[in-house]
mmCIF file of C-alpha atoms in Angstrom:
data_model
loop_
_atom_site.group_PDB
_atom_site.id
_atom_site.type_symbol
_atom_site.label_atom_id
_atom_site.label_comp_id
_atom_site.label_asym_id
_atom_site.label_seq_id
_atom_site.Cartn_x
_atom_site.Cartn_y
_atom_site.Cartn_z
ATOM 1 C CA UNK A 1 22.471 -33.314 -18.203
ATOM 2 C CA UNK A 2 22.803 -29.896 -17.360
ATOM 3 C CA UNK A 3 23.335 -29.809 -13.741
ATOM 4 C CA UNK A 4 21.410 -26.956 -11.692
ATOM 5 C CA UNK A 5 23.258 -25.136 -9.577
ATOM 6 C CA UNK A 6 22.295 -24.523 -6.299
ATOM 7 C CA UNK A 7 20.303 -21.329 -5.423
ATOM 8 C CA UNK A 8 21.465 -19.819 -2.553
ATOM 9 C CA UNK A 9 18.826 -17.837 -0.706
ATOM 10 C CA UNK A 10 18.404 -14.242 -0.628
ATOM 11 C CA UNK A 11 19.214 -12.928 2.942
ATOM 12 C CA UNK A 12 17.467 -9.699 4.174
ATOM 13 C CA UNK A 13 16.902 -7.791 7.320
ATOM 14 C CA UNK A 14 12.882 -6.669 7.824
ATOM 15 C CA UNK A 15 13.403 -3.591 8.877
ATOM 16 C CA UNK A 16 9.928 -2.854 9.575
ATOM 17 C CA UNK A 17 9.010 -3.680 13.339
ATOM 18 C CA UNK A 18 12.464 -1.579 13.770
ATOM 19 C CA UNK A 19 10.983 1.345 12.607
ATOM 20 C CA UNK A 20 7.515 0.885 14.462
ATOM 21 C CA UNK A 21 9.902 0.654 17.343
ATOM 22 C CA UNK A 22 11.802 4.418 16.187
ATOM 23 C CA UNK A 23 8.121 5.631 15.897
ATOM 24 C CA UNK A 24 7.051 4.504 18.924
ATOM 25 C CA UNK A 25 10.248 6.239 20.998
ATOM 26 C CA UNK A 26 9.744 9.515 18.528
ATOM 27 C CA UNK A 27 6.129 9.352 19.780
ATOM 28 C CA UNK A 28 6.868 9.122 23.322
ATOM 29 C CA UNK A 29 9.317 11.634 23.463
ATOM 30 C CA UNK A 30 7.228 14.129 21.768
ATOM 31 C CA UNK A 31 4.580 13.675 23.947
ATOM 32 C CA UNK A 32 6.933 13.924 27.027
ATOM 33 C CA UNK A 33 8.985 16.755 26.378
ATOM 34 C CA UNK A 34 8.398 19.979 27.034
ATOM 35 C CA UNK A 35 10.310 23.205 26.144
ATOM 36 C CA UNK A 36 12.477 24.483 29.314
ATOM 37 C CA UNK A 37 11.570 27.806 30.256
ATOM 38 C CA UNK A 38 14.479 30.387 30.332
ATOM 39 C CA UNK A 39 13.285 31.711 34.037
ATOM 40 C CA UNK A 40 13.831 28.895 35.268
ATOM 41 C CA UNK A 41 18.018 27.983 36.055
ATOM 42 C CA UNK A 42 18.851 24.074 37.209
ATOM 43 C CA UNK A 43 18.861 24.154 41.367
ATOM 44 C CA UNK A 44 18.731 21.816 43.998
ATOM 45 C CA UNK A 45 16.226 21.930 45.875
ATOM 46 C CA UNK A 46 14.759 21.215 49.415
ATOM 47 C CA UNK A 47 13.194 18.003 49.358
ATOM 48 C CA UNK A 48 11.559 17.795 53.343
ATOM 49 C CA UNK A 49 9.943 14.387 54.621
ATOM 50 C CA UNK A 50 6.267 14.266 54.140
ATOM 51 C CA UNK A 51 6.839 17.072 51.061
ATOM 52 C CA UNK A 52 3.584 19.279 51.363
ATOM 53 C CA UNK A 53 4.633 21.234 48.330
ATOM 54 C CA UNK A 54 1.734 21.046 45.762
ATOM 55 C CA UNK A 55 2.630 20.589 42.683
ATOM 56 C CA UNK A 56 2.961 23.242 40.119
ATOM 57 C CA UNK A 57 -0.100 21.963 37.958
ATOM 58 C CA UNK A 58 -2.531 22.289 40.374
ATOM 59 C CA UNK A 59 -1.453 25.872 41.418
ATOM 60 C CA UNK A 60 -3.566 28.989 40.216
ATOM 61 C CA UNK A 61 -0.917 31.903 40.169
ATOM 62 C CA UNK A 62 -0.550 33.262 36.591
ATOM 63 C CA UNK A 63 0.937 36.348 37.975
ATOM 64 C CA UNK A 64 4.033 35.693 39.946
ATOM 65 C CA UNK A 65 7.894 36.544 39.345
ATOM 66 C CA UNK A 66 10.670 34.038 39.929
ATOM 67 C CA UNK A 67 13.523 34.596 41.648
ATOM 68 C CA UNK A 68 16.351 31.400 40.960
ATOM 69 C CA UNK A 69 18.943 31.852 44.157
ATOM 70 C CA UNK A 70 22.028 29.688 42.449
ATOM 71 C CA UNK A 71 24.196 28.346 44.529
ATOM 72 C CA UNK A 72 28.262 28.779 44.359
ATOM 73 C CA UNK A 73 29.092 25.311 45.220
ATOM 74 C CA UNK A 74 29.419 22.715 42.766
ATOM 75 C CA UNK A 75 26.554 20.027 42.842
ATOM 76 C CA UNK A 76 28.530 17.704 45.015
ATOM 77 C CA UNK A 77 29.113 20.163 47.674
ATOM 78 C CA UNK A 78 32.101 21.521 49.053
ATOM 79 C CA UNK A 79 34.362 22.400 52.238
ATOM 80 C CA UNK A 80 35.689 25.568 50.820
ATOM 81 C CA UNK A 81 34.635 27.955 53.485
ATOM 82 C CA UNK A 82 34.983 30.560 50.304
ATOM 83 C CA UNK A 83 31.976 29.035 48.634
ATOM 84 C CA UNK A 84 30.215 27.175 51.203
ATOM 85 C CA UNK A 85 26.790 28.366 51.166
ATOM 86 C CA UNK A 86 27.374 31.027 49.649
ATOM 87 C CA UNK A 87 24.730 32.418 46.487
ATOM 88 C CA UNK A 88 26.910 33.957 43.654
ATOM 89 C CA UNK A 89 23.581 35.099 42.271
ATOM 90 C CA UNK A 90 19.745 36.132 42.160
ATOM 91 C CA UNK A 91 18.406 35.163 38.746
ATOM 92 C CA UNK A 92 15.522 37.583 38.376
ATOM 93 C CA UNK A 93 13.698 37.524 34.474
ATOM 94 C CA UNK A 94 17.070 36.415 32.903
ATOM 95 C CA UNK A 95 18.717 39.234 35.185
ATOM 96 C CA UNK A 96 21.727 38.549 37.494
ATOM 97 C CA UNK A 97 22.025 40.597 40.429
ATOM 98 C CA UNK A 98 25.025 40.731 43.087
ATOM 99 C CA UNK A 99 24.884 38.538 46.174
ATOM 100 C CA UNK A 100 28.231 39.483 47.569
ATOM 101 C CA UNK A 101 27.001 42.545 48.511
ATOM 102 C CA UNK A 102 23.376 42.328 48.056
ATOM 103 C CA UNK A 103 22.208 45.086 46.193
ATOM 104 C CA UNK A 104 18.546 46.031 47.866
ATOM 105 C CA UNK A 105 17.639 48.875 45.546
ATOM 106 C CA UNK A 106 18.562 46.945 42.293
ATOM 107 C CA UNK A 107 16.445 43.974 43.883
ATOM 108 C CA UNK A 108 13.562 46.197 44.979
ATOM 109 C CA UNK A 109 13.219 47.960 42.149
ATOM 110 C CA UNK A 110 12.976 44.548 40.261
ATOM 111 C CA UNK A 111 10.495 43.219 42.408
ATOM 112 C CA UNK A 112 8.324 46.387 42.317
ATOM 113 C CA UNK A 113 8.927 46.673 38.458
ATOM 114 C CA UNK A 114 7.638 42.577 38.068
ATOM 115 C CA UNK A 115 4.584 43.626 39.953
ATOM 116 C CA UNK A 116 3.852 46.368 38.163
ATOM 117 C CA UNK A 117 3.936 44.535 35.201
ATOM 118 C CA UNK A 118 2.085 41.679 36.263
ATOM 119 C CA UNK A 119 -0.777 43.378 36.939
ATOM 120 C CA UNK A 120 -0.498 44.722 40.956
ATOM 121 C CA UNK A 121 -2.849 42.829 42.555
ATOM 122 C CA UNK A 122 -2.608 40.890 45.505
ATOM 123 C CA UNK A 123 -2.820 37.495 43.809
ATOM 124 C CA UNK A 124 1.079 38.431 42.681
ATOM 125 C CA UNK A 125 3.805 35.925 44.666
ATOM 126 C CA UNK A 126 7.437 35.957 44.579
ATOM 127 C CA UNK A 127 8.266 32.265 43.751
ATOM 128 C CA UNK A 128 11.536 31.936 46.230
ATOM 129 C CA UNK A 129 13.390 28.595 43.866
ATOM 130 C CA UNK A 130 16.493 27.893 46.175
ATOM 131 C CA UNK A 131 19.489 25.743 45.888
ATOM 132 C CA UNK A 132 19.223 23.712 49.395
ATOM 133 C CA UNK A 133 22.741 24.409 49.954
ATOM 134 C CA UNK A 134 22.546 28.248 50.338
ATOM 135 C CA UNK A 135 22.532 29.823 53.802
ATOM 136 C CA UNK A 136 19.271 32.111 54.793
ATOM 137 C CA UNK A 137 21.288 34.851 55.264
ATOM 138 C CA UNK A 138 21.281 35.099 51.231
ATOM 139 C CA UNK A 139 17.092 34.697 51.197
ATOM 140 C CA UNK A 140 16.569 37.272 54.217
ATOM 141 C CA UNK A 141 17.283 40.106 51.792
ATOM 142 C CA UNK A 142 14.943 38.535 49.272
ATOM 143 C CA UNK A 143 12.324 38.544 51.420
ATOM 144 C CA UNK A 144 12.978 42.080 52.742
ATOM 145 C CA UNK A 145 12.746 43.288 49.317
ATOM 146 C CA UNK A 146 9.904 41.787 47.794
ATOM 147 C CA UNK A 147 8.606 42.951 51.362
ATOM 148 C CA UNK A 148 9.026 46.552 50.760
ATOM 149 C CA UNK A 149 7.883 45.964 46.828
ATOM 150 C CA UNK A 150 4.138 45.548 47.977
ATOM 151 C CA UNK A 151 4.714 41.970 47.495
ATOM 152 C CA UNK A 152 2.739 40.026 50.181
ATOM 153 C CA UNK A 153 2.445 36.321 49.087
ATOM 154 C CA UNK A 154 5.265 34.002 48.106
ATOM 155 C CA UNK A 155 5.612 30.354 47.205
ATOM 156 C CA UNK A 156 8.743 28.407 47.853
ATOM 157 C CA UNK A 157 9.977 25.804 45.595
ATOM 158 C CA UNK A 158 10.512 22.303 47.196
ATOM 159 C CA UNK A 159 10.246 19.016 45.371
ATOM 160 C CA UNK A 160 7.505 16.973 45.302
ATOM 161 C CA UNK A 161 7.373 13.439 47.319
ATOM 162 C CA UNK B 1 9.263 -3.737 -9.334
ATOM 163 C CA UNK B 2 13.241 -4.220 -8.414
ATOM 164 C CA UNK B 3 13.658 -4.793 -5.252
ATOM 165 C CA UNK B 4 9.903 -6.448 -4.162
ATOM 166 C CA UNK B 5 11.087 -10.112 -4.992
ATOM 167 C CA UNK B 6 13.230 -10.303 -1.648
ATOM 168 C CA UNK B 7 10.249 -9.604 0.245
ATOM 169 C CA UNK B 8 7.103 -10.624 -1.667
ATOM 170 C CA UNK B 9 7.206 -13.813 -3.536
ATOM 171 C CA UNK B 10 4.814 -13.761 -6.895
ATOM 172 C CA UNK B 11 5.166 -16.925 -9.053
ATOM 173 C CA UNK B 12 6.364 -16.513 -12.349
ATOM 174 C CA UNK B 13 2.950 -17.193 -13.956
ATOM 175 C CA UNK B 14 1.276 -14.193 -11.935
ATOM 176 C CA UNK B 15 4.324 -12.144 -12.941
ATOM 177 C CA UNK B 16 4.075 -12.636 -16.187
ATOM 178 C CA UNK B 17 0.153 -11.767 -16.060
ATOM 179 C CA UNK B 18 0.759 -8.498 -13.615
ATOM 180 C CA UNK B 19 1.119 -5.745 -16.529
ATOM 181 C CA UNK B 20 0.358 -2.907 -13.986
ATOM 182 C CA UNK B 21 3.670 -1.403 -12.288
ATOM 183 C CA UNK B 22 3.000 -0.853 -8.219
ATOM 184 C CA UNK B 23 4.196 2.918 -7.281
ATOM 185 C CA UNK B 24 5.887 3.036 -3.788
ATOM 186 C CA UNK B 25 7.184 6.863 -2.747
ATOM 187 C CA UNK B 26 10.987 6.140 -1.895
ATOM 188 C CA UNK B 27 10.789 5.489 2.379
ATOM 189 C CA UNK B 28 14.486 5.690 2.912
ATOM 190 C CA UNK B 29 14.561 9.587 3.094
ATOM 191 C CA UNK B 30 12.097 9.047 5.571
ATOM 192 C CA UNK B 31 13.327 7.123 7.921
ATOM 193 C CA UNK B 32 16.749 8.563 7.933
ATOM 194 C CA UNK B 33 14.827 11.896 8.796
ATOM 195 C CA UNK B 34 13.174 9.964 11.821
ATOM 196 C CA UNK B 35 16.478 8.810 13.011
ATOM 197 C CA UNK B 36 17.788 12.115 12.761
ATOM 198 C CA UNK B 37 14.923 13.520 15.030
ATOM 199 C CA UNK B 38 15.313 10.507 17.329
ATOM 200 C CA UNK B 39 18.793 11.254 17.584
ATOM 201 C CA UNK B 40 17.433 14.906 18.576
ATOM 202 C CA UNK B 41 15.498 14.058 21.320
ATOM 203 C CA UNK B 42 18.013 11.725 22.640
ATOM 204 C CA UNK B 43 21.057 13.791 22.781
ATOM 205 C CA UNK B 44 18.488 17.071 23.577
ATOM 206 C CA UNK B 45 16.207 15.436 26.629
ATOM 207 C CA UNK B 46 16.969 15.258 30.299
ATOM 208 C CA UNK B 47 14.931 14.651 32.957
ATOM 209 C CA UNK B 48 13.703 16.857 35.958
ATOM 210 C CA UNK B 49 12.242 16.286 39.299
ATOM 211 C CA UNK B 50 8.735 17.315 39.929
ATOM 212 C CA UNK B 51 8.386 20.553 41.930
ATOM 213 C CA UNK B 52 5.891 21.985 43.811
ATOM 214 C CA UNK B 53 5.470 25.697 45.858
ATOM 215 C CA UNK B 54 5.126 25.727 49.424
ATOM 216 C CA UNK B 55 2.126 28.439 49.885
ATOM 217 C CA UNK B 56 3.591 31.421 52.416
ATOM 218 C CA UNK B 57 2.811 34.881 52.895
ATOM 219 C CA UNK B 58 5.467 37.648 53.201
ATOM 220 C CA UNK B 59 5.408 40.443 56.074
ATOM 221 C CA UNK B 60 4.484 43.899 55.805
ATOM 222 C CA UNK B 61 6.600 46.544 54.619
ATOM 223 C CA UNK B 62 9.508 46.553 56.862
ATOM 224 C CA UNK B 63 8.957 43.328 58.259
ATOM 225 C CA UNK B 64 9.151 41.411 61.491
ATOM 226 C CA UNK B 65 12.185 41.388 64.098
ATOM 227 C CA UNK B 66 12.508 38.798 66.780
ATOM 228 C CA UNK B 67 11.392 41.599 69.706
ATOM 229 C CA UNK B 68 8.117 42.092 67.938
ATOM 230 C CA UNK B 69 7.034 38.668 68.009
ATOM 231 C CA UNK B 70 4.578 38.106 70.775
ATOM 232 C CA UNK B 71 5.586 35.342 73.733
ATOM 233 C CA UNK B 72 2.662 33.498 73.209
ATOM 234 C CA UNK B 73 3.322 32.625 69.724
ATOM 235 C CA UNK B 74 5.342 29.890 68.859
ATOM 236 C CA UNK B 75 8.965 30.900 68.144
ATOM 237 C CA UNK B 76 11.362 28.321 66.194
ATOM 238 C CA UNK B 77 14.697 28.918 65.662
ATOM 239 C CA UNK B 78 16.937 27.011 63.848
ATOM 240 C CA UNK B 79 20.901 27.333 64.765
ATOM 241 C CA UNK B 80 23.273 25.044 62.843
ATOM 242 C CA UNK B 81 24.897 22.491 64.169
ATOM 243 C CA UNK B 82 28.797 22.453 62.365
ATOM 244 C CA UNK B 83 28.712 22.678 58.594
ATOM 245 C CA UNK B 84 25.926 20.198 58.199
ATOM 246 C CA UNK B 85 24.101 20.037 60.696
ATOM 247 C CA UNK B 86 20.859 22.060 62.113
ATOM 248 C CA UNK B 87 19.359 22.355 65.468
ATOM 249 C CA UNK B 88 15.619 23.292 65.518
ATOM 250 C CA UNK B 89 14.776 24.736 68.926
ATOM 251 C CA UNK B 90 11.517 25.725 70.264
ATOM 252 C CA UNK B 91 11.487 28.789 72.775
ATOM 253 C CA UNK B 92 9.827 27.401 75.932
ATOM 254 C CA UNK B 93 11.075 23.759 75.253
ATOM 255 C CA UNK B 94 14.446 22.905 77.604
ATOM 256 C CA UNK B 95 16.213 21.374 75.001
ATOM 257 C CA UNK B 96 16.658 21.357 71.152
ATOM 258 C CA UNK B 97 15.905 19.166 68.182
ATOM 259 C CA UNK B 98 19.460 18.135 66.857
ATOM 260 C CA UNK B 99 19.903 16.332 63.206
ATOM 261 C CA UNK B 100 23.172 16.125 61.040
ATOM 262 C CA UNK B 101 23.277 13.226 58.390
ATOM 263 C CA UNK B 102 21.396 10.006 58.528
ATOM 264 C CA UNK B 103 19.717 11.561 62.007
ATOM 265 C CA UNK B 104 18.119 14.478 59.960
ATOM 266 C CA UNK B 105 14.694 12.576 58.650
ATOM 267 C CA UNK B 106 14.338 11.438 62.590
ATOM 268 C CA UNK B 107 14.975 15.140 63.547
ATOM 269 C CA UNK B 108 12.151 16.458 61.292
ATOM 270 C CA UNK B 109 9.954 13.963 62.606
ATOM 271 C CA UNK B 110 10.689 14.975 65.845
ATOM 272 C CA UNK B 111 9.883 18.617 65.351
ATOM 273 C CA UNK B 112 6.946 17.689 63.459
ATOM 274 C CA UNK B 113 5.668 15.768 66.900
ATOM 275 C CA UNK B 114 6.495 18.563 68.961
ATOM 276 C CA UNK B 115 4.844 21.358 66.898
ATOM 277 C CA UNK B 116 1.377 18.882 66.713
ATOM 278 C CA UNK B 117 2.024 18.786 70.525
ATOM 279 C CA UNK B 118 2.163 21.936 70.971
ATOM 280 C CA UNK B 119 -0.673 22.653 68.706
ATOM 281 C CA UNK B 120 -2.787 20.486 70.805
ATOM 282 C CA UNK B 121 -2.188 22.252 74.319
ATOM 283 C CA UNK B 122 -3.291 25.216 72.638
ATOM 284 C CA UNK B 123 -7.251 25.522 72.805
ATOM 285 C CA UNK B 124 -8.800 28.665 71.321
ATOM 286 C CA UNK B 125 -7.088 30.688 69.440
ATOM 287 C CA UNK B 126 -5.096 29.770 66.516
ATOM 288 C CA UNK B 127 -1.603 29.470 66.948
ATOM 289 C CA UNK B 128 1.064 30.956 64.682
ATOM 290 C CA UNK B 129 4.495 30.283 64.260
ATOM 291 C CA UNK B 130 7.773 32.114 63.576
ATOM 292 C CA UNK B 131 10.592 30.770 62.284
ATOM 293 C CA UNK B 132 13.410 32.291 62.891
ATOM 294 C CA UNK B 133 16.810 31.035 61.507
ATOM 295 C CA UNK B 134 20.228 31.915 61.759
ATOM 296 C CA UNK B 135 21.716 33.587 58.946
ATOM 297 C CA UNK B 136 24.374 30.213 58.479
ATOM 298 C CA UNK B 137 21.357 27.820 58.403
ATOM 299 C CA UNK B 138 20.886 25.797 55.114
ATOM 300 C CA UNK B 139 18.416 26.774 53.107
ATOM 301 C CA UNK B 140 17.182 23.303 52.899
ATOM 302 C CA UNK B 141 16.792 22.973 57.031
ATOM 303 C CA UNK B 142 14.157 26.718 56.316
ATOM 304 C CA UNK B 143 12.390 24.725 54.161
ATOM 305 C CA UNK B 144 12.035 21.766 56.670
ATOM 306 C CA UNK B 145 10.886 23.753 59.677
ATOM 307 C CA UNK B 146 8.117 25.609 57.296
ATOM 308 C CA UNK B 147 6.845 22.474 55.742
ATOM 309 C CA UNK B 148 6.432 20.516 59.392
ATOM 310 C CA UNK B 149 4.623 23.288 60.830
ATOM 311 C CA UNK B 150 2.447 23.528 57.432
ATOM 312 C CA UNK B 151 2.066 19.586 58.326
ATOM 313 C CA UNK B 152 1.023 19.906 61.835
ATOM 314 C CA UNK B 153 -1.647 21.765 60.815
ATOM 315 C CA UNK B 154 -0.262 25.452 61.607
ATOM 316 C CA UNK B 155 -2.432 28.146 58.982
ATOM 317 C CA UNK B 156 -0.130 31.014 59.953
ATOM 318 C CA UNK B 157 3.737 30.432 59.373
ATOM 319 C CA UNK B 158 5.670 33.145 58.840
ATOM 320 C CA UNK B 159 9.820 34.222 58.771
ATOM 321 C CA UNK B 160 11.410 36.644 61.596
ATOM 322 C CA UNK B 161 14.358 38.651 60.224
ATOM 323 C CA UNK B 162 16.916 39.733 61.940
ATOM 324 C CA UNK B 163 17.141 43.229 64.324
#
């Protein structure tokens, strides 16, 4: 009698509720993602109690120029008086401009130039986006400038609570 | 077709019957593609807080210096207080709102209580306030000072410079 040999089974991984699971991440990060825009650099910003900063969806300012004040100390602070608080730059429409000293002309010509472009009316802000760590004395200037540019509304950047 | 046994079982009498051949597209391109754009996003995505804009209005051409600003406004200054620290002062108050550390939520709190105070006395006319800071203040302690006054209620906030 013949004997029958034993049939072993045929092991195999179903792979497919691991790729509805790789669709559903794909889907969610496509959704969620958006493109970063080049005016805008990485800061730290304020975050006061109570935040009354509305957010930037619900905002109605198509006309406004951004002005990124990085700070010169690294993200976990620092004691070196040479950096402490200290802005190594304005980051104006992928521009740098000096901080140390601040170059007024250079800044108000920037300022007037962004208003003239975006269309000179009074609806144009200067959007002020601060690293928390910087001292006024490096925003003072800003404000001056953007001042003498005609510029008369501005929006500072805080996070949102 | 090879391959189909594994996952669908047919008894040999319906295989033997089946004549027509069942055309699948190859999938394996197409999922390494998807893990390739997975791997994309993952590497490629980070996170950012939400932010919002404080509304405020700049000064005229030339600005506003601490002399100008009328005594019956309400002047804030803001000093620091060592390398950390920030003292938020009212002029006509005796003493000073001091905050460094884990004291610095209390402190805003506190200055947001005096500035609804102070809004209160005040019958009539609408009150404005200047901030003025110190040039070594922390940007972040600005920002604090505006957005209490903006949450007590104050419509005009503005920024003193210096003389």
């Amino acid at each position: 009698m013949a004997r029958q040999g034993k049939q072993l089974a045929d092991l195999s991984l179903n792979l497919t509720p691991m790729i509805d699971c790789v669709f559903q991440l794909m889907l969610f990060f496509i959704l969620t993602s958006q493109a970063a825009s080049q005016l805008i650099v990485p800061v730290e910003l304020a975050h006061p109690l109570e935040s009354k900063a509305i957010a930037q969806d619900k905002l109605d300012s198509p006309h406004k120029v951004i002005v990124n004040v990085v700070s010169a100390e690294p993200d976990n602070g620092s004691s070196d008086p040479l950096v402490m608080g200290k802005a190594v730059t304005y980051r104006i429409n992928n521009r740098d401009f000096t901080t140390q000293p601040v170059d007024m002309d250079a800044l108000r010509s920037e300022l007037r130039a962004a208003k003239d472009a975006g269309g000179d009316d009074d609806g144009f802000c200067l959007e002020i986006r601060g690293d928390k760590k910087v001292h006024f004395a490096f925003f003072e200037p800003l404000m001056r400038a953007a001042g003498d540019a005609g510029i008369s509304r501005m929006n500072i950047s805080a996070r949102v609570d | 077709m090879e391959g189909d046994e594994s996952v669908h079982y047919v008894p040999p009498r319906q295989r033997r019957v089946r004549a027509s051949r069942q055309v699948q597209p190859p999938l394996t391109p197409m999922i390494d593609v998807v893990f390739q754009l997975l791997l994309f996003f993952l590497l490629g995505t980070s996170f950012r807080e939400q932010e919002g804009q404080l509304l405020a209005s700049l000064p005229e051409k030339g600005g506003i210096t601490a002399s100008e600003v009328i005594v019956q406004e309400l002047n804030l200054e803001i000093h620091a207080a060592g390398a950390m620290g920030v003292r938020y002062y009212v002029r006509g108050e005796n003493m000073g709102i001091e905050g460094s550390g884990e004291s610095l939520k209390s402190a805003a709190n506190e200055l947001h209580q005096l500035l609804v105070e102070r809004r209160r006395k005040q019958t009539g006319t609408e009150l404005s306030v200047f901030i003025s800071p110190a040039p070594d203040v922390r940007w972040e302690y600005v920002v604090e000072a505006f957005n209490q006054a903006v949450r007590a209620g104050y419509k005009k906030v503005g920024f003193v410079g210096g003389e």
